[in-house]
C-alpha positions as a Python dict, from the first residue, in 0.01 Angstrom:
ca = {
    (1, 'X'): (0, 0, 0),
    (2, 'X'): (56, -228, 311),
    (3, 'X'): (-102, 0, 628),
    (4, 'X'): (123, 280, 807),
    (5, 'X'): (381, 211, 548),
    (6, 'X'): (535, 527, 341),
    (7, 'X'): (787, 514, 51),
    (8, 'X'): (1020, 787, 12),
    (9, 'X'): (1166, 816, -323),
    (10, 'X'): (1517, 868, -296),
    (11, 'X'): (1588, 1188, -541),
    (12, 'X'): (1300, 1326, -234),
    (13, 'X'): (1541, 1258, 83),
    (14, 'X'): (1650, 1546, 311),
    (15, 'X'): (2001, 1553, 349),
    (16, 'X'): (1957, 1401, 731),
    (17, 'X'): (1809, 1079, 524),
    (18, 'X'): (2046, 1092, 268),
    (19, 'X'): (2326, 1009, 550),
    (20, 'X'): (2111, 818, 722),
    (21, 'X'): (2097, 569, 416),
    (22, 'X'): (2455, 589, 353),
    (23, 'X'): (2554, 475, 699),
    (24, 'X'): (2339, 189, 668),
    (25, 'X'): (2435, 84, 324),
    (26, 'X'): (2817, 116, 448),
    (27, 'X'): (2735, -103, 752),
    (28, 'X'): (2965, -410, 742),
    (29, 'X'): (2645, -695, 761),
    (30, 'X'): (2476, -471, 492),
    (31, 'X'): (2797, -413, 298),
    (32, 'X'): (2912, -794, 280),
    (33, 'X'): (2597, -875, 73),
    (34, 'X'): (2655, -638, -195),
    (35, 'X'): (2818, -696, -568),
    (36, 'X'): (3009, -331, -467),
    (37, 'X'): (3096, -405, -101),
    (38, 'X'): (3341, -148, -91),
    (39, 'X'): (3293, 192, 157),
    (40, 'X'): (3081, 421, -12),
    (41, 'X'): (3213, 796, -21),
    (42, 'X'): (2905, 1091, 70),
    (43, 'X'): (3025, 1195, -257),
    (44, 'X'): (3003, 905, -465),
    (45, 'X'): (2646, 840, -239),
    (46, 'X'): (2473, 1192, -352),
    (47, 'X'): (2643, 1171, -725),
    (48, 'X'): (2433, 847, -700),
    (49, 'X'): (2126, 968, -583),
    (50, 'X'): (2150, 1281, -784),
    (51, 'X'): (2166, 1042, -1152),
    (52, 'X'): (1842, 891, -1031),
    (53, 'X'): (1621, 1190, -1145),
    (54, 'X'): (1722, 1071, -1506),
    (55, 'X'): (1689, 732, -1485),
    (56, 'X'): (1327, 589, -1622),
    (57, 'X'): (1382, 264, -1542),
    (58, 'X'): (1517, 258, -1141),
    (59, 'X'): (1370, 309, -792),
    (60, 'X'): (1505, 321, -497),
    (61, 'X'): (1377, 389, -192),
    (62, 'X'): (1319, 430, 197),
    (63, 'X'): (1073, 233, 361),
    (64, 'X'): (880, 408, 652),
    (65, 'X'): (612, 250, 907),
    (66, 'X'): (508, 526, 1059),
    (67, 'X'): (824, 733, 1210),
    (68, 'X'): (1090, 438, 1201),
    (69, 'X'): (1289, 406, 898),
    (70, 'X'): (1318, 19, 816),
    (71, 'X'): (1542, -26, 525),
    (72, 'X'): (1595, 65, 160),
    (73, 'X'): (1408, -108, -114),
    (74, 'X'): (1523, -67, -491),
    (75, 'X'): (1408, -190, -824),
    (76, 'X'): (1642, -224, -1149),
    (77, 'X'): (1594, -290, -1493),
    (78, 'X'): (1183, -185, -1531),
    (79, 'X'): (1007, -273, -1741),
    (80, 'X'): (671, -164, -1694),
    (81, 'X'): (417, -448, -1758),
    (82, 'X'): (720, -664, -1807),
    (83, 'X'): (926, -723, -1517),
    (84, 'X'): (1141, -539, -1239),
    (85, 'X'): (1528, -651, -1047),
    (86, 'X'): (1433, -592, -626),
    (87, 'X'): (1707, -493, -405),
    (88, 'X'): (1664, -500, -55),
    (89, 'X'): (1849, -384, 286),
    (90, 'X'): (1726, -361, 619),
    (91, 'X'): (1823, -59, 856),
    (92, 'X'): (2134, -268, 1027),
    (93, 'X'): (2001, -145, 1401),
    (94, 'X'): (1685, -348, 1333),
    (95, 'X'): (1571, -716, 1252),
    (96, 'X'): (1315, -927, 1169),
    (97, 'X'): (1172, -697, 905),
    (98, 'X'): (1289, -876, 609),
    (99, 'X'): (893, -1023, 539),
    (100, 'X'): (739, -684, 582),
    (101, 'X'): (992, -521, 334),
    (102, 'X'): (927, -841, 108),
    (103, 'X'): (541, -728, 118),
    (104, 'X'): (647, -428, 28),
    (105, 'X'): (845, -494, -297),
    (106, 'X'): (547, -766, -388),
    (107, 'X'): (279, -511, -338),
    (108, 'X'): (474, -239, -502),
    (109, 'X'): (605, -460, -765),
    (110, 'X'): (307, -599, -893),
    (111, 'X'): (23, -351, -812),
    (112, 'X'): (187, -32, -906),
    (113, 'X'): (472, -111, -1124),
    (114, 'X'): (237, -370, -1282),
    (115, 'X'): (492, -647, -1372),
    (116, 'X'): (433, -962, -1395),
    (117, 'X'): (762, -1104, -1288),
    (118, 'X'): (1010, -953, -1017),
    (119, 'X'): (1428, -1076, -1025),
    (120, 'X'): (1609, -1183, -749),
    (121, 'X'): (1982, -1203, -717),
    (122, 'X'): (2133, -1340, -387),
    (123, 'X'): (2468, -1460, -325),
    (124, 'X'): (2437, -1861, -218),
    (125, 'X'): (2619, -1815, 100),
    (126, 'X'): (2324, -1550, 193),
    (127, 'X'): (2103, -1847, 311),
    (128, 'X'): (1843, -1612, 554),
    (129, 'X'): (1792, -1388, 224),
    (130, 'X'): (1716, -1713, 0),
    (131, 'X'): (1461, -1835, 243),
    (132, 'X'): (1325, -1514, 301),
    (133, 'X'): (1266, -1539, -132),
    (134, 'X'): (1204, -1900, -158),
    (135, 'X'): (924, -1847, 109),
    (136, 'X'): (743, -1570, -75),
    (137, 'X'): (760, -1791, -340),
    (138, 'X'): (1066, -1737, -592),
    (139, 'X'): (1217, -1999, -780),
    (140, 'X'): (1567, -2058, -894),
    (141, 'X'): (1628, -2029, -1285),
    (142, 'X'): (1995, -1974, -1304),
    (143, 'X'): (2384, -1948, -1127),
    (144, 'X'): (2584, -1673, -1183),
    (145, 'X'): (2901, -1561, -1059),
    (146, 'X'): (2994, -1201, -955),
    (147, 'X'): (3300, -1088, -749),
    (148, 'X'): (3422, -1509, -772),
    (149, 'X'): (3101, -1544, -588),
    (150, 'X'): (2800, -1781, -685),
    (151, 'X'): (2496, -1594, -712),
    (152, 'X'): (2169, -1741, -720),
    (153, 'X'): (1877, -1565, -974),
    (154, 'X'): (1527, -1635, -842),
    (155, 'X'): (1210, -1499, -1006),
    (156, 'X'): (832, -1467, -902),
    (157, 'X'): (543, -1460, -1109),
    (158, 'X'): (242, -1223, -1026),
    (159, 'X'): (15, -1524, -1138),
    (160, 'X'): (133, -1708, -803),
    (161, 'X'): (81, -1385, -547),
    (162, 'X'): (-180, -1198, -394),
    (163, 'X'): (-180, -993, -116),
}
């Protein structure tokens, strides 16, 4: 793992986190990004968290340096060995983090998880998140629509990345 960098699984948050998370992911420039951009009840937010014990094949969690909590960082669809779906968010009172957190999801992604491909899906009018892939080196392999919104699906190969 990337130096003075923690991940905190989400079905291990305290309840202070928990919130914490939820006000960030209900943040309107976090929010607008998001196939479910709609405010996010506390109920409907620990329901979630609590049907993550069960699930084998999704992570989510809270990236740490240190003290300062920098964002959320999620993968969907695992298939260990195989490949992994990345989610990302930053924590909306801080910028310029979206490389580190990339790191992270690389370095997670392919030395733990052990996949050999990670999915991207970003809507096309998200241009900072689309550099932010196409500069760590994801490629485009297919449009889809979600919410009457073009999405753009990006994939890297651990063949191309080293850290």
């Amino acid at each position: 793992m990337i130096d003075n960098i923690s991940l905190i699984n989400f079905t291990d948050l305290t309840m202070e986190e928990k919130l914490m998370v939820l006000s960030w992911r209900n943040d309107a420039s976090v929010k607008k990004w998001m196939y479910n951009n709609k405010e996010i009840l506390v109920e409907d937010h620990l329901s979630f968290i609590d049907t993550l014990k069960n699930k084998k094949n999704t992570l989510y969690f809270i990236v740490k340096e240190n003290e300062k909590y920098l964002g959320v960082i999620d993968f969907i669809d695992i298939e260990i060995g195989s490949f992994a779906t990345m989610g990302i968010y930053i924590n909306p009172k801080l910028k310029g983090l979206g490389s580190l957190l990339m790191k992270v999801i690389i370095d997670f992604s392919f030395h733990s998880l052990n996949v050999k491909k990670i999915y991207s899906e970003v809507f096309e009018d998200n241009r900072k998140a689309f550099m932010l892939y196409e500069e760590y080196g994801f490629k485009f392999f297919k449009n889809k629509i979600v919410n009457e919104k073009n999405v753009i699906c990006m994939e890297l190969e651990n063949e191309y990345w080293e850290i």
